[in-house]
XYZ file of N, CA and C in Angstrom:
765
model
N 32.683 10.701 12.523
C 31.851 10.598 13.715
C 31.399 9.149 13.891
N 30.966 8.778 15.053
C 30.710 7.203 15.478
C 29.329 6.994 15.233
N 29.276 5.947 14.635
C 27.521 5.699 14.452
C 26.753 5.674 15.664
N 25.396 5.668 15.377
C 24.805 5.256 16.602
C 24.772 4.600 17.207
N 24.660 4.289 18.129
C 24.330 2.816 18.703
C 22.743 2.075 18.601
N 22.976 0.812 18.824
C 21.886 0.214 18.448
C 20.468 0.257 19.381
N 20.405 0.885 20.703
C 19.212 1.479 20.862
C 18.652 2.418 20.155
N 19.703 3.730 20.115
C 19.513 4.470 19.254
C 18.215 4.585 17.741
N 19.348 3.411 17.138
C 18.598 3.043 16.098
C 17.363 2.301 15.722
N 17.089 1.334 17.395
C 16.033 1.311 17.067
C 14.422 1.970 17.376
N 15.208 2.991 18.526
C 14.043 3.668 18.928
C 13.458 4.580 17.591
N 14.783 4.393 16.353
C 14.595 5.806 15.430
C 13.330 4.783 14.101
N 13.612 3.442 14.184
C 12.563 2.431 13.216
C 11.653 2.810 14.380
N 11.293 2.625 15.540
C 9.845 2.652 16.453
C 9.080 4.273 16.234
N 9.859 5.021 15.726
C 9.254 6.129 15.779
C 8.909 6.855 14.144
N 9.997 6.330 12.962
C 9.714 5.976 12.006
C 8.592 5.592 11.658
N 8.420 4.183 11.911
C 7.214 3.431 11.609
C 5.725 4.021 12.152
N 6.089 4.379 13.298
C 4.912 4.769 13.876
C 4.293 6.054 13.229
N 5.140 6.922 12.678
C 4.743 7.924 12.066
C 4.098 7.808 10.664
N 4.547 6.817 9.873
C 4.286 6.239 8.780
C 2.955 5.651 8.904
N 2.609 5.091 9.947
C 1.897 4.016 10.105
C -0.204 5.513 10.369
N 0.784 5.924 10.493
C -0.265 7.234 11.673
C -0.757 8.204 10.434
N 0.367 8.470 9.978
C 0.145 9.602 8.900
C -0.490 8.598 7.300
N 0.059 7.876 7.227
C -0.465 6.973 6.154
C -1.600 6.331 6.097
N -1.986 5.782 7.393
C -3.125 4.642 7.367
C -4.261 5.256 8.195
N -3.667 6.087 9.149
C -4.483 7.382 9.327
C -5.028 8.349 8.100
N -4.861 8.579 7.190
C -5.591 8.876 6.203
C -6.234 8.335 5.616
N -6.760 6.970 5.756
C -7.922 6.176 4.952
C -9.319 6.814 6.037
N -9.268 6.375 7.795
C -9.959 6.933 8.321
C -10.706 8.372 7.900
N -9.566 9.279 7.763
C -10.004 10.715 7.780
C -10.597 11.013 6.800
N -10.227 10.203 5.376
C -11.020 10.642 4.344
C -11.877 9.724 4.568
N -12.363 8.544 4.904
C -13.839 8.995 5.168
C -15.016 9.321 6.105
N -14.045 10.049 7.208
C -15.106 10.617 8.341
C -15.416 11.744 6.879
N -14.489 12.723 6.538
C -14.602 14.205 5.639
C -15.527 13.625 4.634
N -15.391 12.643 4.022
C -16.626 11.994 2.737
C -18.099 11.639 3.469
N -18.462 11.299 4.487
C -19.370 11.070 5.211
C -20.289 10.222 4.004
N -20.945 10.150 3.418
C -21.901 8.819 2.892
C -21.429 8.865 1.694
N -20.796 9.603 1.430
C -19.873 9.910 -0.355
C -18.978 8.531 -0.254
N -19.399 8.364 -1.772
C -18.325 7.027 -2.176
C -16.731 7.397 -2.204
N -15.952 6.501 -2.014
C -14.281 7.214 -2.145
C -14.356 6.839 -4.093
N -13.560 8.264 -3.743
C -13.109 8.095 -5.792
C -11.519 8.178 -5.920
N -10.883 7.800 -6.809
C -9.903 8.161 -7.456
C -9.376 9.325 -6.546
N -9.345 10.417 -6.405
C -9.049 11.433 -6.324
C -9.038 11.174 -4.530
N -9.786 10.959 -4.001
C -9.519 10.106 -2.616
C -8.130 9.466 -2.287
N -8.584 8.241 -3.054
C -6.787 7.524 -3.220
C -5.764 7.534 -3.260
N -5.849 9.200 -4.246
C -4.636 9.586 -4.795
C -3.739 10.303 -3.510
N -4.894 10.801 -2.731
C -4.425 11.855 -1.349
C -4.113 10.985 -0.263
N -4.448 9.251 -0.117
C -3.965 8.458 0.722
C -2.742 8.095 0.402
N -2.484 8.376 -0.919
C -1.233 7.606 -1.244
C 0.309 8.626 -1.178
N -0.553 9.827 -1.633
C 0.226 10.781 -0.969
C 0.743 10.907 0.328
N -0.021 10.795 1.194
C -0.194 10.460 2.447
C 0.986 9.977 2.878
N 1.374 8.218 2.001
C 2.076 7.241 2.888
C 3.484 8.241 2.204
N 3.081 8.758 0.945
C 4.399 8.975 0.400
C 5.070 10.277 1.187
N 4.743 10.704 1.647
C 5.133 12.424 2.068
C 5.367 11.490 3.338
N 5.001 10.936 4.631
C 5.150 10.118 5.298
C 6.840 9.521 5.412
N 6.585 8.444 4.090
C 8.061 7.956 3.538
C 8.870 8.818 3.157
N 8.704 10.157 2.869
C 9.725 10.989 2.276
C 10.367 11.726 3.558
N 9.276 12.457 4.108
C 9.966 12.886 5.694
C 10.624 11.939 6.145
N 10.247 10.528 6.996
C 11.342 9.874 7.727
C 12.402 9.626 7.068
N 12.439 9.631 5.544
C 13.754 8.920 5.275
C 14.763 10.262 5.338
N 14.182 11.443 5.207
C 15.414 12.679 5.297
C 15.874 13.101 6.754
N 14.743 12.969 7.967
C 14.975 13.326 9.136
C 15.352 12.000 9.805
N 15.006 10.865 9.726
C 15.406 9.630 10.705
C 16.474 8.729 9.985
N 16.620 8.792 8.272
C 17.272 7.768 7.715
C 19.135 8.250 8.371
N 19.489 9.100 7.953
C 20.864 8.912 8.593
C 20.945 8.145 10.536
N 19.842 7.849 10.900
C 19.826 7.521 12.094
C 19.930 6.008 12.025
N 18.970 5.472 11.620
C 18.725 4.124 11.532
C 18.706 3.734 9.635
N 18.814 4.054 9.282
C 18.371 3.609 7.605
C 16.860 3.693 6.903
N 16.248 4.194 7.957
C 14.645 4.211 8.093
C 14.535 3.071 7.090
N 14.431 1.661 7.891
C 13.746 0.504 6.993
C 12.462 0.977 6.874
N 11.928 1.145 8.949
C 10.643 1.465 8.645
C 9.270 0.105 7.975
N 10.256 -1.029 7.586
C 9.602 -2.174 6.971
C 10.326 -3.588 7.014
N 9.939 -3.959 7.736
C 10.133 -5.776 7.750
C 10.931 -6.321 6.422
N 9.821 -6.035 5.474
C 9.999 -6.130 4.286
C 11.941 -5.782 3.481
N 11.863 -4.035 3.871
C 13.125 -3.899 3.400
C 14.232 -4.778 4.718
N 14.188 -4.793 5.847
C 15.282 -4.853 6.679
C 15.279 -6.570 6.383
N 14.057 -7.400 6.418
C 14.806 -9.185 5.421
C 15.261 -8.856 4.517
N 15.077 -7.614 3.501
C 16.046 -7.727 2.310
C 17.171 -7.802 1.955
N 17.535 -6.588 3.111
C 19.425 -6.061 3.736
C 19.526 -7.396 4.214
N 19.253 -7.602 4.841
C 19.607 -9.061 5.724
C 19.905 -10.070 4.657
N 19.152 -10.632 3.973
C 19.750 -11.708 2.798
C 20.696 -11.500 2.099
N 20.853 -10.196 1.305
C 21.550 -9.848 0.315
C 23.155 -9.189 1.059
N 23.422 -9.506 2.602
C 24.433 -9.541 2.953
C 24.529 -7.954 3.375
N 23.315 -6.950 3.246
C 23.928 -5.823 3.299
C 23.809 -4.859 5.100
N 22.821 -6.102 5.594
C 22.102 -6.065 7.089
C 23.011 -7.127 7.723
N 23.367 -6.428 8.884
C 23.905 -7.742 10.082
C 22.396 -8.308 10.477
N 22.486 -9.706 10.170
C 21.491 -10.458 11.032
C 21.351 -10.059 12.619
N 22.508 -10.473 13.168
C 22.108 -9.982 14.797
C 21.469 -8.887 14.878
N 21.189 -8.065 13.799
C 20.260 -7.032 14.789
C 19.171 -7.094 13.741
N 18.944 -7.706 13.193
C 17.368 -7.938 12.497
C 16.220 -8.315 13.299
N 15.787 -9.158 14.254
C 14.842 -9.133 15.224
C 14.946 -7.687 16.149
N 15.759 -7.789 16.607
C 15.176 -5.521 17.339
C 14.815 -5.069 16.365
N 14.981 -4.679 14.478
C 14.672 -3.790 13.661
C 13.218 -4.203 13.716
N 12.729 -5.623 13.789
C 11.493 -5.808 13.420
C 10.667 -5.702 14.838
N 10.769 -6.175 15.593
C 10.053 -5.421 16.945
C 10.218 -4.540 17.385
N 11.165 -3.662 16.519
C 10.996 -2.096 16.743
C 9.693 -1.439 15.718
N 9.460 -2.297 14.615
C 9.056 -1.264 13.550
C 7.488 -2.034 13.849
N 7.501 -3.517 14.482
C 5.652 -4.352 14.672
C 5.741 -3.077 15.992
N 6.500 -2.424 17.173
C 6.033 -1.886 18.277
C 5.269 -0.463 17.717
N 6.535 0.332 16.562
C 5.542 1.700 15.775
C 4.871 1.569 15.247
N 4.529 0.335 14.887
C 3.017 0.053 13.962
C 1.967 0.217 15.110
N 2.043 -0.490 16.035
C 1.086 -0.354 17.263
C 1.033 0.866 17.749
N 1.910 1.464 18.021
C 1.968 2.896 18.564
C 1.133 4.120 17.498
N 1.978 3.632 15.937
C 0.892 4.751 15.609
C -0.610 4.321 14.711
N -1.114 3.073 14.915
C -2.583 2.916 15.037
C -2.966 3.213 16.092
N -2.663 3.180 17.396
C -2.894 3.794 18.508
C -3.598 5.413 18.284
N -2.059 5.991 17.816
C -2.440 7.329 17.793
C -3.797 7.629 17.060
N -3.832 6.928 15.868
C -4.800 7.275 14.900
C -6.476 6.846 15.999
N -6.147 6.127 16.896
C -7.834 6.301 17.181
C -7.795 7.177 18.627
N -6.498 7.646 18.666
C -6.425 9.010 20.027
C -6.450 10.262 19.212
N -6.544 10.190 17.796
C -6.509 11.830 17.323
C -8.253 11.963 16.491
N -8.742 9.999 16.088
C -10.182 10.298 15.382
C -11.387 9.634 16.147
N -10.604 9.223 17.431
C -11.298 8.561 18.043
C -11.880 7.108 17.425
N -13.415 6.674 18.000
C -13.885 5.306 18.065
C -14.126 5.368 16.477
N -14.657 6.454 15.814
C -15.190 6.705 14.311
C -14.055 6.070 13.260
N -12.796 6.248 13.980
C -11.780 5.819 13.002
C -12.120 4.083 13.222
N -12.153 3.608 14.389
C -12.334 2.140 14.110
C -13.648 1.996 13.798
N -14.488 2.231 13.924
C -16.011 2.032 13.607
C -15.926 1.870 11.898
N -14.925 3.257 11.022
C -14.778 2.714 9.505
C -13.548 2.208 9.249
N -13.085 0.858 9.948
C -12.099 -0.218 9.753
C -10.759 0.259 10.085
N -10.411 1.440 10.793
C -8.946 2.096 10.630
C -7.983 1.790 10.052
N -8.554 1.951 8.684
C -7.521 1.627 7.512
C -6.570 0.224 7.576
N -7.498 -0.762 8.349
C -6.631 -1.876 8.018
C -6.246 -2.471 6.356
N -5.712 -3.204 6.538
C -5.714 -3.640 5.308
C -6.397 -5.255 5.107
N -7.011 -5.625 4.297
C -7.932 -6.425 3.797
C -8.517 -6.308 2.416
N -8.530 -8.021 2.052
C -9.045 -7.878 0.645
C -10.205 -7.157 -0.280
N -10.247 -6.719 -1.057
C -11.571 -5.889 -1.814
C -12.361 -6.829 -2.087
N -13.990 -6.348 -2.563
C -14.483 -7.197 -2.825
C -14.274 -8.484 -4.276
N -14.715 -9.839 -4.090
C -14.762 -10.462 -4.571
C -12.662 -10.555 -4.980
N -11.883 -10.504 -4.484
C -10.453 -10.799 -3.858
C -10.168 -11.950 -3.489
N -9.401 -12.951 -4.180
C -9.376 -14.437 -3.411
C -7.881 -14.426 -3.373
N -7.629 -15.540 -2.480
C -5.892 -15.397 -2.028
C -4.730 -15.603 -3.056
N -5.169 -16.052 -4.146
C -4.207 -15.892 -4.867
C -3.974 -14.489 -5.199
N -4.769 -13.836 -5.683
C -4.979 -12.593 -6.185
C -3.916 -11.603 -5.160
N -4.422 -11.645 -3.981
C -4.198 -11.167 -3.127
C -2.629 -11.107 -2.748
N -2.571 -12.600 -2.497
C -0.262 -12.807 -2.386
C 0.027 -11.710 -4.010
N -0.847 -12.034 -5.290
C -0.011 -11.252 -6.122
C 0.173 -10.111 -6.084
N -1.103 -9.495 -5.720
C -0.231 -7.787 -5.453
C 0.212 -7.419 -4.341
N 0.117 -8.096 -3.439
C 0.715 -7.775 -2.268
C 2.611 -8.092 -2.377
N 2.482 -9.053 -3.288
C 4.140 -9.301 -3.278
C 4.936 -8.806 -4.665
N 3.852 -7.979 -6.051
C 4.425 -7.253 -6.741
C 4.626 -5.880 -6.159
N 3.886 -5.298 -5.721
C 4.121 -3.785 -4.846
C 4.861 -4.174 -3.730
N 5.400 -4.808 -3.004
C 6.466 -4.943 -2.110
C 7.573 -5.180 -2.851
N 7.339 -5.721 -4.086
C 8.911 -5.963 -4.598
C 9.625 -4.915 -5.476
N 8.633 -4.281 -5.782
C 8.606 -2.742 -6.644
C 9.457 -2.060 -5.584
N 8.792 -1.805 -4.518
C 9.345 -1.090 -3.461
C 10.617 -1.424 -2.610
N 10.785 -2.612 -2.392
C 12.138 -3.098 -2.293
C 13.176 -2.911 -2.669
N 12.907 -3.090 -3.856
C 13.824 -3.049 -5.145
C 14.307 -1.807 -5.508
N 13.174 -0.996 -5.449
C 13.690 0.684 -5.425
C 14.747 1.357 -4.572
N 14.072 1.053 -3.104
C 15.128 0.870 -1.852
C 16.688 0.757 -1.699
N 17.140 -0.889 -2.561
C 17.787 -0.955 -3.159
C 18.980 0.020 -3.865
N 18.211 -0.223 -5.405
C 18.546 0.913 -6.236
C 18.830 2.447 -6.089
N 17.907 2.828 -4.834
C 18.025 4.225 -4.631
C 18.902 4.604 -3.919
N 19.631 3.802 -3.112
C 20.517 3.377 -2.129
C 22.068 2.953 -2.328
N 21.932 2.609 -3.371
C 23.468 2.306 -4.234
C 24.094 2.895 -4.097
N 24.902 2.627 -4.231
C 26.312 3.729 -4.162
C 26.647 4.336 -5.470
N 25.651 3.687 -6.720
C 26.142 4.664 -8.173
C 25.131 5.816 -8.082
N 23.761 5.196 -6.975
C 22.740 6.186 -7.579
C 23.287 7.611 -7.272
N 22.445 8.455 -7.796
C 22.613 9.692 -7.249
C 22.340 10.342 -5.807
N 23.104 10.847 -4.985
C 23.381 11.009 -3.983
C 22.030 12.562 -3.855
N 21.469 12.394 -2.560
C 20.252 13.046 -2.077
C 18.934 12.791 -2.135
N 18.634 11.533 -3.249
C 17.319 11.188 -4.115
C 16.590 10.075 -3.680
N 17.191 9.677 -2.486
C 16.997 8.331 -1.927
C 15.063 8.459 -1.365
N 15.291 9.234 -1.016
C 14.145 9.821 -0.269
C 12.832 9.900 -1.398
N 12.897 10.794 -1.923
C 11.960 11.254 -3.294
C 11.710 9.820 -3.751
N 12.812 9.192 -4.358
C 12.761 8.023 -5.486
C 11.442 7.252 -4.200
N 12.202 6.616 -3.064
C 11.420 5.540 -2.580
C 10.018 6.348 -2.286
N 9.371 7.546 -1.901
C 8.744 8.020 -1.492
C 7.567 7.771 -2.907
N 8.195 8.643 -3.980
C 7.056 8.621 -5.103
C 6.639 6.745 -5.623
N 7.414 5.917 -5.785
C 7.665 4.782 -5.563
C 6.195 4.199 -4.830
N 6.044 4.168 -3.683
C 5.340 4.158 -2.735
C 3.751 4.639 -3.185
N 4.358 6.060 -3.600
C 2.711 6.613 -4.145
C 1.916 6.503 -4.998
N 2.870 5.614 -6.380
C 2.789 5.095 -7.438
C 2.205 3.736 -7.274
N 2.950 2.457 -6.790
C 2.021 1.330 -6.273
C 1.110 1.217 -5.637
N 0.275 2.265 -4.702
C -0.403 2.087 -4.260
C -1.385 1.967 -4.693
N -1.567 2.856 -6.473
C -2.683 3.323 -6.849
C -3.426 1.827 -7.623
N -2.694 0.986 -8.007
C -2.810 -0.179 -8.628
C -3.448 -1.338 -7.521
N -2.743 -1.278 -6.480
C -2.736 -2.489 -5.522
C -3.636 -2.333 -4.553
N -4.255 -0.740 -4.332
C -4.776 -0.721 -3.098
C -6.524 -1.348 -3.523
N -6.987 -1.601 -4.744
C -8.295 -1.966 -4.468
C -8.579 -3.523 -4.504
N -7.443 -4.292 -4.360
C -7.245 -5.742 -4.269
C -7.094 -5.858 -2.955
N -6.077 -5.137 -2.224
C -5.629 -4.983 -1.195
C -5.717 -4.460 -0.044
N -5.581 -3.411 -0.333
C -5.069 -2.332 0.376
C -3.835 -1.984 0.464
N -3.035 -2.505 -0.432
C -1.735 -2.203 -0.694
C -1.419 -2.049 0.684
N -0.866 -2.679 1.871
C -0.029 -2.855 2.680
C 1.386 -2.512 2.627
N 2.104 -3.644 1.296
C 3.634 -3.896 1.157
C 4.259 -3.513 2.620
N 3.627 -4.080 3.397
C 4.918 -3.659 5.036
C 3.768 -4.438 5.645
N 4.844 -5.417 6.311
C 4.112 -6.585 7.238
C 3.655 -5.669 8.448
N 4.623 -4.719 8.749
C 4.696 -3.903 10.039
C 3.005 -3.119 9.962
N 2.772 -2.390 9.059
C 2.043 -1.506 8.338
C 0.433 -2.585 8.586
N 0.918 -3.783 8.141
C -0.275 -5.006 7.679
C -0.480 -5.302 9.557
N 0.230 -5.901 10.196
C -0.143 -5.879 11.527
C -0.091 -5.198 12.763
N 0.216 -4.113 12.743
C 0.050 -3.289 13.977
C -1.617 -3.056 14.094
N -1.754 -2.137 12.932
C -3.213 -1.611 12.504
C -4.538 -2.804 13.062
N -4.168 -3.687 12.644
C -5.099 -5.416 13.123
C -5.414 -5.107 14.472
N -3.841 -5.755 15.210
C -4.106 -5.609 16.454
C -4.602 -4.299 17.078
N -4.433 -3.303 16.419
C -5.169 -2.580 17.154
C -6.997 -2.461 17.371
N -6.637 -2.834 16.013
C -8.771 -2.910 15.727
C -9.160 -3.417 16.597
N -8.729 -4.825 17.104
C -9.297 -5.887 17.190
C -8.949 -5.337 18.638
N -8.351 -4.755 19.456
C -8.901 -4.590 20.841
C -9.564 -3.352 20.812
N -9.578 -2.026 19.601
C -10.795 -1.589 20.013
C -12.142 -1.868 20.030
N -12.365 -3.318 19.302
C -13.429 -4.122 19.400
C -14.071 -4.365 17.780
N -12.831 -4.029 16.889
C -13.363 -3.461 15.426
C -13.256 -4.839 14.872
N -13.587 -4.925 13.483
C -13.508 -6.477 12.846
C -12.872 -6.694 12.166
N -12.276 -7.495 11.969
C -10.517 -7.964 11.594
C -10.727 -9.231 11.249
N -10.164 -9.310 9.706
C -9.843 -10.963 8.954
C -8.092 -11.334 9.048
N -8.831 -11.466 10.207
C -7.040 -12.596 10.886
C -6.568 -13.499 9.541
N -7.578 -14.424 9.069
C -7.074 -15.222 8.343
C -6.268 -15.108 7.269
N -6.647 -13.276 6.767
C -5.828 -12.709 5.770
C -4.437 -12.500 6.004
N -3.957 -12.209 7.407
C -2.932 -11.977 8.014
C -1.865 -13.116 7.170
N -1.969 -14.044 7.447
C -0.401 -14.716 6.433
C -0.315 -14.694 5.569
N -1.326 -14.151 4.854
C -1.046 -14.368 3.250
C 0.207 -12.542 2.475
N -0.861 -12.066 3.474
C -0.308 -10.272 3.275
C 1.474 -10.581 4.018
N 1.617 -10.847 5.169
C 2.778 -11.021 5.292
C 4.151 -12.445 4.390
N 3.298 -13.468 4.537
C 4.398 -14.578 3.324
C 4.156 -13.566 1.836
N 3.639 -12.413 1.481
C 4.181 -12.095 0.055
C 5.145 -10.752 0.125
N 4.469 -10.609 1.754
C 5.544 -9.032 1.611
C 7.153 -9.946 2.332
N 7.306 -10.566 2.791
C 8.388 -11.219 3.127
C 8.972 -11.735 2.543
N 8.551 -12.206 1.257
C 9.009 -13.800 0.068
C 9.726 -12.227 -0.994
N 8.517 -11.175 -0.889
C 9.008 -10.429 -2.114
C 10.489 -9.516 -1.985
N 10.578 -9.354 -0.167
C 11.633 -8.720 -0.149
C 12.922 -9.205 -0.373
N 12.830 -10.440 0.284
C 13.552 -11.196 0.241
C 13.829 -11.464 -1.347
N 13.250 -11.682 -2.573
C 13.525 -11.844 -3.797
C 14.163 -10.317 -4.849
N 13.313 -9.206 -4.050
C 13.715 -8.250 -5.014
C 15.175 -7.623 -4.080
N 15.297 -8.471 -2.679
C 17.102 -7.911 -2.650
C 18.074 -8.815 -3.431
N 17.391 -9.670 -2.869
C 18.275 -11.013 -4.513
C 18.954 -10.889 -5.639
N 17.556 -10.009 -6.103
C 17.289 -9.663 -7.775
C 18.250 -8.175 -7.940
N 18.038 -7.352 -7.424
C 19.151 -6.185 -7.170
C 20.372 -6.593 -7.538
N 21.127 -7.427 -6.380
C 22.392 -7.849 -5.819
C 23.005 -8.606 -7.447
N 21.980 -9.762 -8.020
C 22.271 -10.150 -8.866
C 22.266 -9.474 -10.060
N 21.948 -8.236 -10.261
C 21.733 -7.362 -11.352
C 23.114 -6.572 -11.230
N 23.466 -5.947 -10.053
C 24.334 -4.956 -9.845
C 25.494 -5.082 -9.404
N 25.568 -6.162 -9.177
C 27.217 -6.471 -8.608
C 27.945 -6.496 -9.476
N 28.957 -5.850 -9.219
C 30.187 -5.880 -10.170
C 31.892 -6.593 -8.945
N 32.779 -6.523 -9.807
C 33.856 -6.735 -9.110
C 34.611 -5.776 -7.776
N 33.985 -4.401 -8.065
C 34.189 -3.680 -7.089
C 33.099 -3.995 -5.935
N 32.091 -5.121 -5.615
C 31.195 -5.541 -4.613
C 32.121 -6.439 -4.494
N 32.460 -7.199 -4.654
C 33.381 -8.329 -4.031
C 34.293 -7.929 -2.989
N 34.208 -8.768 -1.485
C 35.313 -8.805 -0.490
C 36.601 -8.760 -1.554
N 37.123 -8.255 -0.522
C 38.497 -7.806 -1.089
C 39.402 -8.938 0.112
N 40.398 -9.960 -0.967
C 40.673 -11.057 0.023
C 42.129 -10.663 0.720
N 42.409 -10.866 1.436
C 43.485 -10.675 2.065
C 44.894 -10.754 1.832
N 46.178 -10.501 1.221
C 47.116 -10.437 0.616
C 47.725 -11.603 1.560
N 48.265 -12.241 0.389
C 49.207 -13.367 1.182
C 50.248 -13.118 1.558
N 51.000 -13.812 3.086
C 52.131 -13.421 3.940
C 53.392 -13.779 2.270
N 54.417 -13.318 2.797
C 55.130 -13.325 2.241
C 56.482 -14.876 2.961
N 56.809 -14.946 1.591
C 57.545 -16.523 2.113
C 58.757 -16.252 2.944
N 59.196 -16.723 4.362
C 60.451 -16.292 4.826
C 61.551 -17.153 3.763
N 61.526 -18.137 3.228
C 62.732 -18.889 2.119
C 62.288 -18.927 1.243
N 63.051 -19.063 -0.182
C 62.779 -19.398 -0.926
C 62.651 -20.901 -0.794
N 60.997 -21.694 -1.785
C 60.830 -22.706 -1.460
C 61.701 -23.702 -1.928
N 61.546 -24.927 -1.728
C 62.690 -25.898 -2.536
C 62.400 -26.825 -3.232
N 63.194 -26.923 -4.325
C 62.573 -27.579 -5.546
C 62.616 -28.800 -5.091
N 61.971 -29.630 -5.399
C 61.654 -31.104 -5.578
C 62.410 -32.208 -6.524
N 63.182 -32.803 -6.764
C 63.760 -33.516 -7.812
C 62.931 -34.672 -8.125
């Protein structure tokens, strides 16, 4: 059968993302309208992270044969470096997946209303006492974790059906480490839709954090497709070069 075509695919990252973006970051909101003056614990966290992961696990079984569900900036520079993404269509993947980021922070303050921006709608921003170094580091070890998995899960040795699960639990696993530095973002898409949205429902937003969260989720993808490629290639990854024409004479010796 013929692949999709490339609207196709990218309406399937705009709707991807947006769902990810809605169901994932939409759950920081909800748990704490439901906590109301209760501190978030552990056990909080664990159900946001679930969240992104059940999120990541649905699109990649219902949308990934469509588009690859990058779903992330992050993974689609990765394909792209490591030769496994056509460049020409890397800018639509990513203003498809910054447009579902917008679309589904959108949703999230059309399903919790103003309350969701009033408690930050799960942007992402540093924890307390967080300075920028700190900050590029986990933001660009949990993107590269996740990259890298992507990757790996994706191979052609891995095991076939698991793609989904692997990157999904993946996902639910880094978060638990990174999100109180962070907010564990790892998706530029994820890191700026949510912003812009705050910031025209009138909510408060540290712009300045904005490059730092994206140069580590970008630097990291870009390194852990690298790091893959250079781990796993064997001779059966190599172009296969073209057989040489055959000579119409035999050539002639030289004296």
């Amino acid at each position: 059968m013929p692949d999709n075509n490339l609207r196709q695919r990218l309406g399937t990252e705009l709707l991807g993302t947006a769902i990810l973006v809605f169901v994932g970051v939409g759950a920081v909101p909800a748990t704490l309208i439901l906590n109301g003056s209760a501190p978030m614990m552990m056990a909080d966290l664990g159900m946001i992270s679930f969240a992104f992961a059940a999120a990541v696990i649905g699109t990649a079984y219902a949308l990934g044969p469509i588009s690859g569900n990058h779903i992330n900036p992050a993974v689609t520079i990765g394909l792209a470096v490591s030769g496994k993404f056509p460049w020409a269509q890397v800018p639509g993947y990513l203003a498809a997946q910054l447009a579902g980021a917008l679309l589904g922070a959108g949703a999230i303050l059309g399903v919790l209303g103003s309350k969701a921006s009033d408690l930050g709608l799960g942007i992402a921003a540093y924890g307390p006492g967080v300075g920028t170094a700190q900050a590029f580091t986990a933001e660009f070890i949990g993107t590269f974790i996740l990259v890298l998995t992507v990757f790996g899960a994706t191979h052609r040795k891995a095991a076939a059906g698991f793609a989904g699960i692997a990157i999904g639990l993946v996902v639910f696993a880094v978060i638990i480490p990174i999100a109180p530095a962070t907010g564990a973002s790892i998706n530029p898409a994820r890191t700026v839709g949510p912003m812009l949205i705050q910031q025209l429902a009138g909510g408060q937003v540290q712009f300045s954090q904005l490059p730092i969260y994206v140069l580590a989720e970008l630097s990291a993808g870009v390194l852990a497709g690298l790091t893959f490629l250079a781990l796993s290639r064997t001779t059966a990854d190599q172009p296969t070069a073209a057989p040489a024409a055959a000579p119409t004479a035999a050539p002639t010796a030289k004296g």
